[in-house]
């Protein structure tokens, strides 16, 4: 996701701003920019592409100043372009702002500000912030920021400065990280520690709701208008550890980031208590949806497993037949589809060659193409008629985790959107699911808070085996598929997933000698059947590891080991059940000494067929 750097002090700001941004490159971005204050004026430079291109664009220019802010942007609202890049300024160009996160009520604020005569030059949500601050500004930047902050809804880490109240940078934070660094020659802002390494020896992580006022002499942090004592930490991490957020591997960092990623994916798309899903301006409207009589979902790898969730839930929600296809098979099968087919392609990278070719084939046959992807302006995003971005942020580990859960979440949002268009679900049902979707990020966090030791202990037992089987029924089966893929790709344990009822038609022959059988058991109406399947495996000396909702006494009476998850609607279970399976794979891989982030023979993005 986006990166922020800021400096105020004795030295020229430009070198740190550029270097700080470079240290944040690992977060992923598509454009970069700087704003520097000098002698009553703020100079802004912005450029799409890499930081090197920004540097090239300003080479030979003198951009002086000892106070500045900078940003790398990962597009969420508005395409990557110079005018959508940060820093953004108010209409008069006196206030500059860099921002990470999503302002959910930006359309409402923008309308209000436009009515007052403010003009906007970008498609971003961010541009409302400098204009709102300008509207509140009466000579004191802090007062204006506090007043503006009270109007913002959503997530933000933002830093601003004004040429009418120079000598200070002001940072605010709600749900997106912002760090303050204390240096000998001035003070620093950054969205992540790597930017600060080599510049500061101590830092403070700004907390939600806090406002930091930074001058070259020091930093004061306010909560509700009163100054508070900051918690200052010594900076001891090296660059590699800092990029991984202090975690041993990117995969673990990305697993732990899921509550944040899920919130970003939901942001501005649903509201608690409402039945409407806002997916932007999709061409898939009621008239188009009326004609759709079949949905085809196409992808590879983990994204293919996300499609499987789609199949089960869309058939339940919409009563439309759904086919799920492996992209590399689909295009050569001369698939039967036409303008009445909706083709949904799912791809983290948006560049997978097989998925892109499948998309082209479906398009050629007249199907409406909707892409679900994590990468703005990727080839798949560009080729599709409609796009839903998952907003997972950059995923570095080859084994996909936060990309999967956000794909599944986007699939749910699309399902609810289509159900509303088709009138297939009553509004109360949609609203109930939306309310529960709202709670899911916190429930994922609760798994980390309460179950990590249990999951780790399970993983360590599983790691001693060379084979493992994953079973489940209905939505538990589709998650079992992803659990088996995760385990095999990073721990190299041979792992297979089966629909639990199918076990007895062959695989049961392999259940011997305490072989792990990881059983996902959340679908209430199938619980008795699941218990029978677990018993079949246990009787053959299988070792049962169950994933179940809390307060399920039946499972604990039959399984050898149980991981309990917070209860949710059965339909939404996949977003929770996959979490322990990701962690089992991770800890098993660590125990076996495998290369977690770069498993042998595999690549993050496969751009050959
Ligand atoms: C590779 C990756 C997988 C990914 C698959 C599809 O095999 O290793 O993690 O699921 O490609 O990638 P995509 O970017 O299209 O989701």
Coordinates of C-alpha atoms and ligand atoms in Angstrom, one line a residue:
X1 CA 0.0 0.0 0.0
X2 CA 1.0 3.7 0.0
X3 CA 4.1 5.1 1.7
X4 CA 4.6 8.4 3.6
X5 CA 7.8 10.2 4.4
X6 CA 8.1 13.6 6.1
X7 CA 10.9 15.8 7.5
X8 CA 11.4 19.0 9.3
X9 CA 14.7 20.1 10.7
X10 CA 18.1 21.7 9.9
X11 CA 19.0 19.8 6.8
X12 CA 17.6 20.0 3.2
X13 CA 14.4 17.8 3.1
X14 CA 14.8 16.4 -0.4
X15 CA 17.5 13.8 0.1
X16 CA 15.6 12.1 3.0
X17 CA 12.2 12.3 1.2
X18 CA 13.6 10.5 -1.8
X19 CA 15.6 8.0 0.2
X20 CA 12.7 7.4 2.6
X21 CA 10.3 6.7 -0.3
X22 CA 12.9 4.3 -1.8
X23 CA 12.9 2.3 1.5
X24 CA 9.2 2.0 1.3
X25 CA 9.2 0.7 -2.3
X26 CA 8.6 -2.9 -1.1
X27 CA 5.1 -1.8 -0.1
X28 CA 4.2 -1.5 -3.8
X29 CA 3.2 1.8 -5.6
X30 CA 2.5 3.2 -9.0
X31 CA 3.4 6.9 -8.6
X32 CA 5.4 9.1 -6.3
X33 CA 5.6 12.8 -5.3
X34 CA 7.1 15.4 -2.9
X35 CA 6.1 18.8 -1.5
X36 CA 8.7 21.1 0.0
X37 CA 8.2 24.4 1.7
X38 CA 10.6 27.2 1.1
X39 CA 10.4 31.0 1.7
X40 CA 6.6 31.2 1.8
X41 CA 5.8 28.7 -1.0
X42 CA 5.1 25.0 -1.3
X43 CA 6.7 23.4 -4.4
X44 CA 5.1 20.1 -5.5
X45 CA 6.5 17.5 -7.9
X46 CA 4.6 14.3 -8.8
X47 CA 5.3 11.5 -11.3
X48 CA 3.7 8.2 -12.2
X49 CA 6.0 5.2 -12.3
X50 CA 9.0 4.5 -10.2
X51 CA 10.8 6.8 -7.8
X52 CA 13.7 6.9 -10.2
X53 CA 11.4 8.5 -12.7
X54 CA 10.4 11.2 -10.2
X55 CA 14.1 11.8 -9.6
X56 CA 14.7 12.1 -13.3
X57 CA 11.9 14.5 -13.6
X58 CA 13.4 16.9 -11.0
X59 CA 17.0 16.4 -12.0
X60 CA 18.8 19.7 -12.5
X61 CA 16.1 21.7 -10.6
X62 CA 16.8 23.4 -7.3
X63 CA 14.1 22.3 -4.8
X64 CA 15.3 23.9 -1.6
X65 CA 13.7 23.7 1.8
X66 CA 14.1 22.1 5.2
X67 CA 10.4 21.0 5.6
X68 CA 8.7 18.6 3.3
X69 CA 6.4 15.6 2.8
X70 CA 6.5 12.8 0.3
X71 CA 4.3 9.8 -0.9
X72 CA 4.3 6.7 -2.9
X73 CA 0.8 5.9 -4.1
X74 CA -0.9 2.5 -4.7
X75 CA -4.0 3.5 -6.5
X76 CA -7.4 2.9 -4.9
X77 CA -9.6 5.8 -6.0
X78 CA -8.6 7.0 -9.5
X79 CA -6.2 5.5 -12.0
X80 CA -2.4 5.9 -11.5
X81 CA -1.6 9.3 -13.1
X82 CA 0.3 12.5 -12.3
X83 CA -2.8 14.4 -11.2
X84 CA -4.0 11.6 -8.9
X85 CA -0.5 11.3 -7.3
X86 CA 0.1 12.8 -3.9
X87 CA 0.8 15.3 -2.4
X88 CA -2.5 16.9 -3.0
X89 CA -3.2 20.6 -2.4
X90 CA -6.2 22.7 -1.6
X91 CA -7.7 24.9 -4.3
X92 CA -5.4 27.8 -3.6
X93 CA -2.3 25.6 -3.3
X94 CA -1.4 26.7 0.2
X95 CA -1.9 23.4 2.1
X96 CA -0.3 20.1 1.0
X97 CA -1.3 16.6 2.2
X98 CA -0.1 13.1 1.8
X99 CA -2.5 10.3 2.8
X100 CA -2.7 6.5 3.1
X101 CA -6.0 4.8 3.6
X102 CA -9.5 5.5 2.3
X103 CA -11.8 8.4 3.1
X104 CA -15.2 6.7 3.0
X105 CA -17.4 9.9 3.0
X106 CA -15.3 11.7 0.4
X107 CA -18.1 12.1 -2.1
X108 CA -20.3 13.8 0.4
X109 CA -17.4 16.1 1.6
X110 CA -16.4 16.8 -2.0
X111 CA -20.0 17.8 -2.9
X112 CA -20.2 20.1 0.1
X113 CA -16.8 21.8 -0.7
X114 CA -17.7 22.2 -4.4
X115 CA -20.8 24.0 -3.4
X116 CA -18.6 26.4 -1.4
X117 CA -16.5 27.0 -4.5
X118 CA -13.5 24.7 -4.0
X119 CA -12.3 23.0 -7.1
X120 CA -10.9 19.5 -7.5
X121 CA -8.3 18.3 -10.0
X122 CA -8.1 14.6 -9.2
X123 CA -10.4 11.6 -8.9
X124 CA -9.0 10.8 -5.4
X125 CA -10.6 10.6 -2.1
X126 CA -7.5 12.4 -0.6
X127 CA -8.1 15.7 -2.3
X128 CA -11.0 16.5 0.1
X129 CA -8.5 16.6 3.0
X130 CA -6.5 19.7 2.0
X131 CA -9.7 21.5 0.9
X132 CA -11.5 20.6 4.1
X133 CA -8.5 21.9 6.1
X134 CA -8.4 25.0 4.0
X135 CA -12.1 25.5 4.7
X136 CA -11.5 25.2 8.5
X137 CA -8.3 27.3 8.4
X138 CA -8.3 30.6 10.3
X139 CA -4.6 31.1 10.8
X140 CA -3.8 28.0 13.0
X141 CA -3.1 24.8 11.1
X142 CA -3.5 22.6 14.2
X143 CA -7.0 23.9 14.9
X144 CA -8.0 23.5 11.3
X145 CA -6.7 19.9 11.1
X146 CA -8.5 19.0 14.3
X147 CA -11.7 20.5 12.9
X148 CA -11.3 18.7 9.6
X149 CA -10.4 15.4 11.2
X150 CA -13.7 15.3 13.0
X151 CA -15.4 15.3 9.6
X152 CA -13.4 12.4 8.1
X153 CA -14.8 8.9 8.1
X154 CA -12.6 5.9 7.1
X155 CA -9.0 5.1 7.5
X156 CA -6.1 7.5 7.3
X157 CA -2.5 8.2 8.0
X158 CA -2.0 11.7 6.8
X159 CA 0.6 14.4 7.1
X160 CA 0.0 18.0 6.1
X161 CA 1.7 21.4 6.1
X162 CA 0.6 24.9 5.2
X163 CA 2.6 27.9 3.7
X164 CA 0.4 30.1 5.9
X165 CA 1.5 28.5 9.1
X166 CA 5.0 27.2 8.3
X167 CA 7.5 25.6 10.7
X168 CA 5.4 22.5 11.5
X169 CA 4.1 19.3 10.0
X170 CA 0.9 17.8 11.4
X171 CA 0.2 14.1 11.3
X172 CA -3.1 12.3 12.0
X173 CA -3.8 8.6 12.2
X174 CA -6.9 6.3 12.1
X175 CA -6.3 2.6 11.2
X176 CA -3.4 3.2 8.9
X177 CA 0.2 3.2 10.3
X178 CA 2.1 6.4 10.9
X179 CA 5.5 6.6 12.8
X180 CA 7.4 9.5 14.2
X181 CA 11.2 9.4 14.2
X182 CA 13.4 11.5 16.4
X183 CA 16.7 12.6 14.8
X184 CA 19.6 14.7 15.9
X185 CA 19.1 17.2 13.1
X186 CA 15.3 17.2 12.9
X187 CA 12.2 15.0 13.1
X188 CA 10.6 12.6 10.7
X189 CA 7.3 11.0 9.7
X190 CA 7.1 7.6 7.9
X191 CA 4.4 5.1 7.3
X192 CA 6.9 2.3 8.2
X193 CA 10.2 1.8 10.0
X194 CA 12.4 1.0 7.0
X195 CA 12.2 4.7 5.9
X196 CA 13.7 5.8 9.2
X197 CA 16.6 3.4 9.4
X198 CA 19.9 5.4 9.4
X199 CA 18.2 8.6 10.2
X200 CA 16.8 8.2 13.8
X201 CA 17.6 6.1 16.9
X202 CA 14.2 6.2 18.4
X203 CA 10.6 6.4 17.3
X204 CA 6.9 6.5 18.4
X205 CA 4.1 4.7 16.7
X206 CA 1.2 7.2 16.5
X207 CA -2.0 5.7 17.9
X208 CA -5.5 5.8 16.4
X209 CA -7.1 9.2 17.1
X210 CA -3.9 11.0 17.9
X211 CA -2.6 14.1 16.3
X212 CA 1.2 14.8 16.1
X213 CA 2.5 18.3 15.8
X214 CA 6.1 18.2 14.6
X215 CA 8.6 21.1 14.5
X216 CA 12.4 20.9 14.0
X217 CA 12.8 21.1 17.8
X218 CA 10.4 18.4 18.9
X219 CA 7.0 16.6 18.6
X220 CA 3.9 17.0 20.7
X221 CA 1.1 14.4 20.5
X222 CA -2.5 15.4 21.3
X223 CA -5.5 13.3 22.1
X224 CA -8.8 15.2 22.1
X225 CA -6.9 18.5 22.3
X226 CA -4.7 17.6 25.3
X227 CA -1.0 16.8 25.1
X228 CA 0.0 13.2 26.0
X229 CA 3.3 11.6 26.8
X230 CA 4.6 9.6 23.8
X231 CA 5.8 6.0 24.1
X232 CA 9.3 6.2 22.7
X233 CA 11.1 3.0 21.4
X234 CA 14.7 2.5 20.5
X235 CA 15.1 1.7 16.8
X236 CA 17.2 -1.5 16.7
X237 CA 15.9 -3.3 13.6
X238 CA 17.9 -3.9 10.4
X239 CA 16.4 -3.1 7.0
X240 CA 15.4 -6.7 6.2
X241 CA 13.6 -7.2 9.6
X242 CA 11.9 -3.8 9.3
X243 CA 10.5 -4.5 5.8
X244 CA 8.9 -7.6 7.2
X245 CA 7.4 -5.5 10.0
X246 CA 9.4 -7.3 12.5
X247 CA 8.0 -10.7 11.5
X248 CA 10.3 -13.5 10.5
X249 CA 8.7 -13.9 7.0
X250 CA 6.6 -11.9 4.6
X251 CA 4.0 -14.7 4.7
X252 CA 3.4 -14.3 8.4
X253 CA 3.3 -10.5 8.1
X254 CA 0.7 -10.8 5.3
X255 CA -1.4 -13.3 7.3
X256 CA -1.4 -11.0 10.2
X257 CA -2.3 -8.0 8.0
X258 CA -5.6 -9.7 7.0
X259 CA -7.9 -7.7 9.3
X260 CA -6.5 -4.5 7.8
X261 CA -6.7 -5.8 4.3
X262 CA -10.3 -7.0 4.8
X263 CA -11.3 -3.6 6.2
X264 CA -9.7 -1.8 3.2
X265 CA -11.6 -4.1 0.9
X266 CA -14.9 -3.3 2.6
X267 CA -14.2 0.4 3.0
X268 CA -16.8 2.7 1.3
X269 CA -18.5 -0.3 -0.2
X270 CA -20.9 -1.2 2.6
X271 CA -22.4 0.6 5.6
X272 CA -23.5 -1.1 8.8
X273 CA -27.3 -1.4 8.8
X274 CA -27.7 -0.7 5.1
X275 CA -28.6 -3.2 2.4
X276 CA -26.7 -1.5 -0.4
X277 CA -23.3 -2.6 -1.8
X278 CA -21.5 0.2 -3.6
X279 CA -19.0 -1.2 -6.2
X280 CA -18.5 2.0 -8.1
X281 CA -19.7 2.4 -11.6
X282 CA -20.0 -1.2 -12.9
X283 CA -21.4 -1.7 -16.3
X284 CA -23.1 -4.8 -14.9
X285 CA -26.4 -3.1 -14.2
X286 CA -29.9 -4.4 -13.6
X287 CA -30.7 -4.6 -17.4
X288 CA -27.5 -6.6 -18.1
X289 CA -28.0 -8.8 -15.1
X290 CA -31.5 -9.6 -16.2
X291 CA -30.2 -11.4 -19.2
X292 CA -27.5 -13.4 -17.4
X293 CA -28.3 -17.1 -17.2
X294 CA -24.9 -18.6 -16.3
X295 CA -21.8 -17.5 -14.5
X296 CA -18.4 -18.8 -15.3
X297 CA -15.5 -18.2 -12.9
X298 CA -12.0 -18.6 -14.2
X299 CA -8.6 -18.4 -12.4
X300 CA -5.4 -20.3 -11.4
X301 CA -4.0 -21.5 -8.1
X302 CA -5.3 -19.8 -5.0
X303 CA -7.5 -17.5 -7.0
X304 CA -9.1 -20.6 -8.5
X305 CA -10.0 -21.7 -5.0
X306 CA -11.5 -18.3 -4.3
X307 CA -13.7 -18.9 -7.3
X308 CA -14.9 -22.2 -5.8
X309 CA -16.3 -20.2 -2.8
X310 CA -18.0 -18.0 -5.4
X311 CA -19.6 -21.0 -7.0
X312 CA -21.1 -22.3 -3.7
X313 CA -22.4 -18.9 -2.5
X314 CA -23.6 -17.6 -5.9
X315 CA -25.7 -20.7 -6.5
X316 CA -27.2 -20.3 -3.0
X317 CA -27.7 -16.5 -3.3
X318 CA -28.7 -16.1 -6.9
X319 CA -30.0 -19.5 -8.0
X320 CA -27.9 -19.1 -11.2
X321 CA -25.7 -22.0 -12.4
X322 CA -22.0 -21.3 -11.8
X323 CA -19.1 -23.1 -13.4
X324 CA -15.6 -22.9 -12.0
X325 CA -12.8 -23.4 -14.5
X326 CA -9.0 -23.7 -14.3
X327 CA -7.8 -21.0 -16.8
X328 CA -5.3 -23.2 -18.6
X329 CA -8.0 -25.8 -19.4
X330 CA -10.8 -23.4 -20.1
X331 CA -9.4 -21.7 -23.2
X332 CA -8.7 -24.9 -25.1
X333 CA -12.0 -26.6 -24.3
X334 CA -14.0 -24.4 -26.7
X335 CA -16.2 -23.4 -23.7
X336 CA -19.9 -22.9 -24.2
X337 CA -20.7 -19.3 -23.4
X338 CA -22.3 -16.2 -25.0
X339 CA -23.6 -12.8 -24.2
X340 CA -25.9 -14.3 -21.6
X341 CA -22.9 -15.6 -19.6
X342 CA -21.1 -13.5 -17.0
X343 CA -17.4 -14.4 -16.8
X344 CA -15.7 -13.6 -13.6
X345 CA -11.9 -13.8 -13.7
X346 CA -10.0 -13.6 -10.5
X347 CA -6.3 -12.9 -10.3
X348 CA -4.1 -11.3 -7.6
X349 CA -1.5 -10.0 -10.0
X350 CA -3.8 -9.4 -12.9
X351 CA -1.0 -10.7 -15.2
X352 CA -1.3 -14.5 -15.1
X353 CA -0.9 -15.6 -18.7
X354 CA -3.5 -18.5 -18.6
X355 CA -6.1 -16.3 -16.9
X356 CA -5.5 -13.5 -19.4
X357 CA -5.9 -15.9 -22.3
X358 CA -9.1 -17.3 -20.8
X359 CA -10.4 -13.8 -20.5
X360 CA -9.7 -13.1 -24.1
X361 CA -11.5 -16.3 -25.2
X362 CA -14.6 -15.4 -23.1
X363 CA -14.5 -11.9 -24.5
X364 CA -14.3 -13.1 -28.0
X365 CA -17.5 -15.2 -27.4
X366 CA -19.4 -12.1 -26.3
X367 CA -19.4 -12.7 -22.6
X368 CA -19.4 -9.8 -20.1
X369 CA -16.1 -9.9 -18.3
X370 CA -15.8 -8.8 -14.6
X371 CA -12.3 -9.0 -13.1
X372 CA -11.4 -9.2 -9.5
X373 CA -7.8 -8.3 -9.0
X374 CA -5.4 -6.7 -6.6
X375 CA -3.3 -4.6 -9.1
X376 CA -4.5 -1.4 -10.7
X377 CA -4.3 -1.2 -14.4
X378 CA -2.9 -4.7 -14.6
X379 CA -3.5 -6.4 -18.0
X380 CA -6.5 -8.2 -16.7
X381 CA -8.0 -5.0 -15.2
X382 CA -7.5 -3.3 -18.5
X383 CA -9.0 -6.0 -20.7
X384 CA -12.1 -6.6 -18.5
X385 CA -15.4 -4.7 -18.9
X386 CA -15.7 -4.2 -15.2
X387 CA -13.1 -4.4 -12.3
X388 CA -13.4 -4.8 -8.6
X389 CA -10.1 -4.2 -6.8
X390 CA -9.4 -6.3 -3.7
X391 CA -7.2 -3.6 -2.0
X392 CA -5.1 -6.3 -0.3
X393 CA -1.9 -4.2 -0.7
X394 CA 1.3 -5.6 -2.1
X395 CA 1.7 -9.4 -1.5
X396 CA 5.3 -10.5 -1.5
X397 CA 5.3 -14.1 -0.2
X398 CA 4.7 -16.6 -3.1
X399 CA 2.0 -18.4 -1.1
X400 CA -1.0 -16.1 -1.3
X401 CA -2.9 -15.3 1.9
X402 CA -4.4 -11.8 2.2
X403 CA -5.0 -11.8 -1.5
X404 CA -7.2 -14.9 -1.1
X405 CA -9.3 -13.6 1.7
X406 CA -9.9 -10.3 0.0
X407 CA -10.7 -12.1 -3.3
X408 CA -13.3 -14.1 -1.3
X409 CA -14.6 -10.9 0.3
X410 CA -14.9 -9.2 -3.1
X411 CA -16.8 -12.2 -4.4
X412 CA -19.3 -11.9 -1.5
X413 CA -19.7 -8.2 -2.2
X414 CA -20.3 -8.9 -5.8
X415 CA -22.8 -11.7 -4.9
X416 CA -24.8 -9.3 -2.7
X417 CA -24.7 -6.6 -5.4
X418 CA -26.0 -9.1 -8.0
X419 CA -28.7 -10.5 -5.6
X420 CA -30.0 -6.9 -5.1
X421 CA -30.0 -6.3 -8.9
X422 CA -31.9 -9.6 -9.5
X423 CA -34.2 -9.2 -6.5
X424 CA -33.1 -12.7 -5.4
X425 CA -32.6 -11.9 -1.7
X426 CA -34.8 -9.8 0.5
X427 CA -33.2 -6.7 1.8
X428 CA -33.3 -7.9 5.4
X429 CA -31.2 -10.9 4.4
X430 CA -28.7 -8.7 2.6
X431 CA -28.5 -6.4 5.5
X432 CA -27.8 -9.3 7.9
X433 CA -24.9 -10.5 5.8
X434 CA -23.5 -7.0 5.4
X435 CA -23.6 -6.4 9.2
X436 CA -21.7 -9.7 9.7
X437 CA -19.2 -8.8 6.9
X438 CA -18.5 -5.7 9.0
X439 CA -17.6 -7.8 12.0
X440 CA -15.3 -10.2 10.1
X441 CA -12.0 -8.3 10.3
X442 CA -12.3 -8.2 14.1
X443 CA -13.1 -11.9 14.2
X444 CA -10.0 -12.7 12.1
X445 CA -8.0 -10.7 14.7
X446 CA -9.6 -12.7 17.5
X447 CA -8.3 -15.9 15.9
X448 CA -4.7 -14.4 16.2
X449 CA -5.4 -13.3 19.7
X450 CA -6.9 -16.5 21.0
X451 CA -5.8 -19.5 18.9
X452 CA -2.2 -18.9 17.8
X453 CA -0.7 -21.4 20.3
X454 CA -3.3 -24.0 19.5
X455 CA -2.7 -23.7 15.8
X456 CA 1.1 -23.7 16.2
X457 CA 0.9 -26.9 18.3
X458 CA -1.3 -28.5 15.5
X459 CA 1.2 -27.4 12.8
X460 CA 4.1 -28.9 14.7
X461 CA 2.4 -32.3 14.9
X462 CA 1.4 -32.2 11.2
X463 CA 5.0 -31.2 10.2
X464 CA 6.2 -34.6 11.3
X465 CA 4.2 -36.4 8.6
X466 CA 4.8 -36.7 4.8
X467 CA 1.1 -36.9 3.9
X468 CA -1.9 -34.9 5.1
X469 CA -5.6 -34.9 4.1
X470 CA -8.0 -32.0 4.3
X471 CA -11.7 -32.7 4.4
X472 CA -14.9 -30.7 4.6
X473 CA -18.4 -30.5 3.1
X474 CA -19.9 -27.6 1.1
X475 CA -18.2 -24.3 1.9
X476 CA -15.8 -26.2 4.3
X477 CA -14.7 -28.4 1.3
X478 CA -13.7 -25.4 -0.8
X479 CA -11.6 -24.0 2.0
X480 CA -10.0 -27.5 2.5
X481 CA -8.8 -27.2 -1.2
X482 CA -7.0 -24.0 -0.3
X483 CA -5.6 -25.4 3.0
X484 CA -4.1 -28.4 1.1
X485 CA -2.5 -26.2 -1.5
X486 CA -1.0 -23.9 1.1
X487 CA 0.5 -26.8 3.0
X488 CA 2.0 -28.5 0.0
X489 CA 3.4 -25.4 -1.6
X490 CA 5.4 -24.2 1.4
X491 CA 6.1 -27.3 3.6
X492 CA 6.4 -29.8 0.7
X493 CA 4.1 -32.2 2.7
X494 CA 2.0 -34.2 0.2
X495 CA -1.5 -32.8 0.9
X496 CA -4.9 -33.5 -0.7
X497 CA -8.3 -32.1 -0.1
X498 CA -11.4 -34.2 -0.5
X499 CA -15.1 -33.6 -0.1
X500 CA -15.6 -35.5 3.1
X501 CA -18.3 -37.7 1.7
X502 CA -15.9 -38.9 -1.1
X503 CA -13.2 -40.1 1.3
X504 CA -14.8 -43.6 1.5
X505 CA -14.6 -43.9 -2.3
X506 CA -10.8 -44.4 -2.4
X507 CA -8.7 -42.1 -0.2
X508 CA -9.7 -43.9 3.0
X509 CA -7.2 -46.6 1.9
X510 CA -4.4 -44.1 2.7
X511 CA -5.6 -43.2 6.2
X512 CA -3.2 -45.2 8.4
X513 CA -0.6 -44.6 11.1
X514 CA -1.9 -41.3 12.6
X515 CA -1.9 -39.6 9.2
X516 CA -3.2 -36.0 9.8
X517 CA -6.8 -35.5 8.6
X518 CA -7.6 -31.8 8.9
X519 CA -11.3 -31.5 9.1
X520 CA -13.1 -28.2 8.5
X521 CA -16.5 -28.5 10.3
X522 CA -18.5 -25.3 10.4
X523 CA -21.5 -25.9 8.2
X524 CA -24.2 -26.7 10.8
X525 CA -26.7 -28.6 8.6
X526 CA -23.9 -31.0 7.5
X527 CA -22.4 -31.5 11.0
X528 CA -23.8 -35.0 11.6
X529 CA -22.5 -36.1 8.2
X530 CA -19.1 -34.6 8.9
X531 CA -18.9 -36.4 12.2
X532 CA -19.5 -39.7 10.5
X533 CA -16.7 -39.0 8.0
X534 CA -14.4 -38.0 10.8
X535 CA -15.2 -41.2 12.6
X536 CA -14.5 -43.2 9.4
X537 CA -11.0 -41.7 9.3
X538 CA -10.4 -42.0 13.0
X539 CA -11.4 -45.7 13.0
X540 CA -8.6 -46.2 10.4
X541 CA -6.0 -44.6 12.8
X542 CA -6.2 -41.1 11.3
X543 CA -5.3 -38.2 13.6
X544 CA -8.1 -35.7 13.5
X545 CA -7.4 -31.9 13.6
X546 CA -10.7 -30.0 13.5
X547 CA -11.5 -26.4 12.7
X548 CA -14.9 -25.5 14.2
X549 CA -16.9 -22.6 15.6
X550 CA -16.6 -22.0 19.3
X551 CA -19.3 -23.5 21.4
X552 CA -19.4 -26.7 19.4
X553 CA -19.2 -29.5 21.9
X554 CA -19.8 -32.3 19.4
X555 CA -16.6 -31.7 17.5
X556 CA -14.5 -31.5 20.7
X557 CA -15.9 -34.9 21.7
X558 CA -14.7 -36.6 18.5
X559 CA -11.6 -34.7 17.2
X560 CA -8.1 -35.2 18.6
X561 CA -7.2 -31.5 18.4
X562 CA -9.6 -28.6 17.8
X563 CA -9.1 -25.0 16.8
X564 CA -12.1 -22.9 17.7
X565 CA -13.1 -19.9 15.6
X566 CA -15.5 -17.0 16.5
X567 CA -19.0 -17.8 15.3
X568 CA -20.1 -16.3 12.1
X569 CA -22.9 -16.8 9.5
X570 CA -22.3 -20.3 7.9
X571 CA -22.2 -18.6 4.5
X572 CA -19.2 -16.4 5.5
X573 CA -17.2 -19.2 7.2
X574 CA -14.5 -19.5 4.5
X575 CA -12.9 -16.1 5.5
X576 CA -12.4 -17.4 9.0
X577 CA -11.7 -21.1 8.4
X578 CA -8.9 -20.4 6.0
X579 CA -6.9 -18.5 8.6
X580 CA -5.8 -21.5 10.8
X581 CA -5.1 -23.4 7.6
X582 CA -2.7 -20.6 6.4
X583 CA -1.1 -20.6 9.8
X584 CA -0.8 -24.4 9.9
X585 CA 1.0 -24.3 6.5
X586 CA 3.2 -21.5 7.8
X587 CA 4.3 -23.1 11.0
X588 CA 4.7 -26.5 9.4
X589 CA 7.0 -24.9 6.8
X590 CA 9.0 -23.2 9.5
X591 CA 9.4 -26.4 11.5
X592 CA 10.6 -28.3 8.4
X593 CA 13.1 -25.5 7.6
X594 CA 11.7 -24.8 4.2
X595 CA 12.0 -21.4 2.4
X596 CA 8.6 -20.0 3.5
X597 CA 8.5 -16.9 1.3
X598 CA 10.1 -18.5 -1.8
X599 CA 9.1 -22.1 -2.1
X600 CA 11.1 -24.2 -4.5
X601 CA 10.0 -24.2 -8.2
X602 CA 7.2 -21.7 -7.7
X603 CA 6.8 -18.1 -8.8
X604 CA 4.5 -15.4 -7.5
X605 CA 3.2 -14.4 -10.9
X606 CA 3.3 -16.8 -13.8
X607 CA 3.3 -14.9 -17.1
X608 CA 4.0 -17.9 -19.3
X609 CA 1.4 -20.5 -20.3
Ligands
LIG1 C1 1.0 -18.6 -9.0 C2 1.1 -18.2 -7.5 C3 -0.1 -18.5 -6.8 C4 -1.3 -17.8 -7.4 C5 -1.4 -18.1 -8.9 C6 -2.4 -17.3 -9.6 O1 0.9 -19.9 -9.1 O2 2.2 -18.9 -6.9 O3 0.0 -18.0 -5.4 O4 -2.5 -18.1 -6.8 O5 -0.1 -17.9 -9.6 O6 -1.9 -15.9 -9.6 P1 -2.8 -14.7 -9.8 O7 -1.9 -13.5 -9.7 O8 -3.5 -14.8 -11.1 O9 -3.8 -14.7 -8.7

